[in-house]
Short mmCIF file of C-alpha atoms in Angstrom, two decimals:
data_model
loop_
_atom_site.label_atom_id
_atom_site.label_comp_id
_atom_site.label_asym_id
_atom_site.label_seq_id
_atom_site.Cartn_x
_atom_site.Cartn_y
_atom_site.Cartn_z
CA UNK T 1 51.85 98.15 93.47
CA UNK T 2 50.06 96.09 90.77
CA UNK T 3 47.01 94.16 91.80
CA UNK T 4 47.27 90.40 91.57
CA UNK T 5 44.15 89.04 90.00
CA UNK T 6 42.26 86.65 92.14
CA UNK T 7 42.53 83.07 91.15
CA UNK T 8 39.33 81.72 89.80
CA UNK T 9 37.58 79.36 92.14
CA UNK T 10 36.99 75.94 90.73
CA UNK T 11 33.65 74.57 91.69
CA UNK T 12 33.40 71.10 92.99
CA UNK T 13 31.13 69.98 90.14
CA UNK T 14 33.70 70.89 87.55
CA UNK T 15 36.39 68.87 89.14
CA UNK T 16 37.40 65.56 87.67
CA UNK T 17 36.86 62.15 89.19
CA UNK T 18 37.48 61.88 92.77
CA UNK T 19 40.51 60.05 93.82
CA UNK T 20 40.17 56.63 95.22
CA UNK T 21 39.76 56.77 98.97
CA UNK T 22 42.87 56.32 100.89
CA UNK T 23 41.56 53.21 102.46
CA UNK T 24 42.19 51.41 99.12
CA UNK T 25 38.55 50.22 98.78
CA UNK T 26 37.27 50.18 95.25
CA UNK T 27 33.94 51.70 94.35
CA UNK T 28 31.10 49.22 94.43
CA UNK T 29 30.24 47.74 91.01
CA UNK T 30 26.67 48.57 89.99
CA UNK T 31 24.32 45.54 90.21
CA UNK T 32 22.84 44.35 86.92
CA UNK T 33 19.11 44.67 86.42
CA UNK T 34 17.59 41.23 86.97
CA UNK T 35 15.89 39.70 83.87
CA UNK T 36 12.89 37.38 83.76
CA UNK T 37 13.17 34.48 86.13
CA UNK T 38 13.00 30.98 84.65
CA UNK T 39 9.98 28.95 85.53
CA UNK T 40 10.47 26.93 88.62
CA UNK T 41 10.49 23.17 88.15
CA UNK T 42 7.44 21.45 89.53
CA UNK T 43 7.62 20.63 93.14
CA UNK T 44 7.16 17.12 94.42
CA UNK T 45 3.45 16.37 94.55
CA UNK T 46 2.62 19.21 92.14
CA UNK T 47 1.45 18.14 88.70
CA UNK T 48 3.64 19.16 85.80
CA UNK T 49 2.51 19.70 82.21
CA UNK T 50 -0.41 17.54 81.12
CA UNK T 51 0.56 14.52 79.08
CA UNK T 52 -1.67 12.94 76.44
CA UNK T 53 -3.59 10.03 77.89
CA UNK T 54 -3.46 6.68 76.07
CA UNK T 55 -6.74 5.67 74.43
CA UNK T 56 -9.08 3.82 76.70
CA UNK T 57 -9.25 0.10 76.14
CA UNK T 58 -12.77 -0.78 74.93
CA UNK T 59 -14.18 -4.23 75.31
CA UNK T 60 -16.04 -5.92 72.43
CA UNK T 61 -19.26 -5.32 74.35
CA UNK T 62 -18.59 -1.57 74.40
CA UNK T 63 -17.79 -1.58 70.68
CA UNK T 64 -20.97 -3.45 69.89
CA UNK T 65 -22.99 -1.03 71.99
CA UNK T 66 -21.46 1.95 70.20
CA UNK T 67 -22.32 0.68 66.73
CA UNK T 68 -25.64 1.96 65.38
CA UNK T 69 -28.24 -0.70 64.89
CA UNK T 70 -28.98 -1.45 61.23
CA UNK T 71 -32.22 0.08 60.06
CA UNK T 72 -35.05 -2.18 59.07
CA UNK T 73 -35.21 -2.94 55.34
CA UNK T 74 -37.69 -0.87 53.43
CA UNK T 75 -40.92 -2.58 52.61
CA UNK T 76 -41.13 -3.66 48.96
CA UNK T 77 -43.30 -1.53 46.75
CA UNK T 78 -46.76 -2.90 46.25
CA UNK T 79 -47.31 -4.56 42.91
CA UNK T 80 -49.65 -2.70 40.60
CA UNK T 81 -53.22 -3.89 40.84
CA UNK T 82 -54.50 -6.10 38.02
CA UNK T 83 -57.10 -4.48 35.76
CA UNK T 84 -60.75 -5.26 36.31
CA UNK T 85 -62.49 -7.43 33.73
CA UNK T 86 -66.05 -6.85 32.59
CA UNK T 87 -67.99 -9.12 30.20
CA UNK T 88 -70.81 -7.88 28.00
CA UNK T 89 -72.74 -10.76 26.37
CA UNK T 90 -73.12 -10.23 22.64
CA UNK T 91 -73.26 -12.24 19.46
CA UNK T 92 -70.52 -11.88 16.84
CA UNK T 93 -72.89 -9.71 14.81
CA UNK T 94 -73.74 -7.47 17.76
CA UNK T 95 -70.32 -7.37 19.45
CA UNK T 96 -69.22 -4.20 17.63
CA UNK T 97 -72.40 -2.34 18.59
CA UNK T 98 -71.97 -3.47 22.20
CA UNK T 99 -68.42 -2.14 22.16
CA UNK T 100 -69.64 1.22 20.82
CA UNK T 101 -72.19 1.45 23.62
CA UNK T 102 -69.49 0.63 26.18
CA UNK T 103 -67.29 3.41 24.80
CA UNK T 104 -70.16 5.90 25.01
CA UNK T 105 -70.76 4.96 28.66
CA UNK T 106 -67.06 5.37 29.44
CA UNK T 107 -66.95 8.85 27.92
CA UNK T 108 -70.17 9.84 29.69
CA UNK T 109 -68.68 8.71 33.00
CA UNK T 110 -65.71 11.06 32.59
CA UNK T 111 -63.12 8.98 30.80
CA UNK T 112 -60.98 10.94 28.36
CA UNK T 113 -61.17 9.68 24.75
CA UNK T 114 -57.41 9.19 24.69
CA UNK T 115 -57.69 6.64 27.52
CA UNK T 116 -59.71 4.13 25.47
CA UNK T 117 -58.49 1.51 22.98
CA UNK T 118 -60.93 -0.68 21.00
CA UNK T 119 -59.75 -3.96 19.45
CA UNK T 120 -61.79 -6.01 16.97
CA UNK T 121 -61.15 -9.69 16.20
CA UNK T 122 -63.14 -9.76 12.96
CA UNK T 123 -64.01 -6.98 10.56
CA UNK T 124 -62.27 -3.64 11.08
CA UNK T 125 -64.10 -0.82 12.78
CA UNK T 126 -65.32 1.72 10.16
CA UNK T 127 -63.16 4.44 11.75
CA UNK T 128 -60.00 2.32 11.42
CA UNK T 129 -60.81 1.42 7.81
CA UNK T 130 -61.36 5.09 6.98
CA UNK T 131 -58.16 6.34 8.61
CA UNK T 132 -56.03 3.60 7.07
CA UNK T 133 -57.16 4.75 3.65
CA UNK T 134 -54.89 7.79 4.19
CA UNK T 135 -51.89 5.61 5.01
CA UNK T 136 -50.50 3.90 8.07
CA UNK T 137 -48.28 6.86 8.97
CA UNK T 138 -51.26 9.13 9.55
CA UNK T 139 -53.15 6.30 11.26
CA UNK T 140 -50.45 5.55 13.83
CA UNK T 141 -49.72 9.23 14.35
CA UNK T 142 -53.23 9.53 15.78
CA UNK T 143 -52.47 6.58 18.05
CA UNK T 144 -49.36 8.28 19.38
CA UNK T 145 -51.16 11.59 19.89
CA UNK T 146 -53.71 9.95 22.25
CA UNK T 147 -56.27 12.63 21.51
CA UNK T 148 -59.17 10.30 20.71
CA UNK T 149 -60.45 6.74 20.97
CA UNK T 150 -58.22 4.49 18.91
CA UNK T 151 -59.53 1.48 16.96
CA UNK T 152 -57.34 -1.41 15.83
CA UNK T 153 -57.96 -4.94 14.58
CA UNK T 154 -56.29 -8.04 16.00
CA UNK T 155 -53.42 -7.89 13.50
CA UNK T 156 -52.45 -4.37 14.62
CA UNK T 157 -53.21 -4.73 18.33
CA UNK T 158 -49.66 -5.83 19.11
CA UNK T 159 -48.36 -2.43 18.00
CA UNK T 160 -50.85 -0.49 20.09
CA UNK T 161 -49.66 0.87 23.42
CA UNK T 162 -51.25 0.54 26.83
CA UNK T 163 -54.28 2.62 27.80
CA UNK T 164 -56.44 2.88 30.87
CA UNK T 165 -59.37 1.00 29.29
CA UNK T 166 -59.30 -1.61 26.52
CA UNK T 167 -62.52 -2.78 24.87
CA UNK T 168 -62.47 -6.00 22.84
CA UNK T 169 -65.23 -6.79 20.34
CA UNK T 170 -65.33 -10.48 19.44
CA UNK T 171 -67.07 -9.72 16.16
CA UNK T 172 -65.60 -12.68 14.27
CA UNK T 173 -62.32 -14.37 13.67
CA UNK T 174 -61.17 -17.82 14.71
CA UNK T 175 -60.74 -19.10 18.22
CA UNK T 176 -56.98 -18.87 17.71
CA UNK T 177 -57.29 -15.16 16.97
CA UNK T 178 -59.45 -14.66 20.06
CA UNK T 179 -57.02 -16.71 22.18
CA UNK T 180 -54.14 -14.47 21.07
CA UNK T 181 -56.06 -11.18 21.31
CA UNK T 182 -57.62 -11.46 24.77
CA UNK T 183 -54.34 -11.96 26.75
CA UNK T 184 -52.78 -9.16 24.71
CA UNK T 185 -55.70 -6.85 25.50
CA UNK T 186 -55.41 -7.73 29.18
CA UNK T 187 -51.76 -6.70 29.13
CA UNK T 188 -52.60 -3.38 27.48
CA UNK T 189 -55.36 -2.47 29.95
CA UNK T 190 -54.11 -0.45 32.91
CA UNK T 191 -57.40 -0.23 34.79
CA UNK T 192 -60.27 -1.98 32.96
CA UNK T 193 -60.78 -4.62 30.28
CA UNK T 194 -64.21 -4.93 28.68
CA UNK T 195 -64.92 -7.95 26.47
CA UNK T 196 -68.01 -7.94 24.25
CA UNK T 197 -68.90 -11.37 22.89
CA UNK T 198 -70.26 -14.81 23.58
CA UNK T 199 -69.51 -15.68 27.25
CA UNK T 200 -69.17 -19.39 26.43
CA UNK T 201 -66.62 -18.62 23.75
CA UNK T 202 -64.72 -16.29 26.04
CA UNK T 203 -64.64 -18.85 28.84
CA UNK T 204 -63.52 -21.58 26.47
CA UNK T 205 -60.64 -19.39 25.36
CA UNK T 206 -59.45 -17.95 28.65
CA UNK T 207 -61.12 -20.20 31.20
CA UNK T 208 -63.94 -19.68 33.65
CA UNK T 209 -61.91 -17.19 35.69
CA UNK T 210 -62.35 -14.43 33.13
#
């Protein structure tokens, strides 16, 4: 008698979906995974988000106190000191020699030659006459260089620039020339004005204050 092969056993895991229970109850639906929870509204009495505060009302007194006080005005610069004036009594004939001696004393005391200007009201100084023989261009070039004592007569004194010391020799010329030369020399002198001449004539021209 032929053998009937055994029916293969079907394992439970290989079976299809289980039938719905007879009770008619459906399978429970899986619960969704909860997402992030919204922020809870503020509770009564609990402060919410900060709000910008309105600007504080400031009184005029507070505004005035907050303003910086104006600084005191700077003191005005002191005016430059007037040059000193020195008189050396001399006659018209000896005024030029007195001026030469004054220049020698200035150089011996440490003054640089380029700081000294000599003005004559009468005859030209021999140095000026010699240098002018080569032309005015060369003459005034030495003035601009300020390397040595410069000599000029009253007619050229207005073109000369300021120097630390001005020496005036009243060796002639009219009172009008002296009256025009002495104030000019005073304006050219930065530190010292030396006038060699007759004191009475000088005082009559510029007054007793000189």
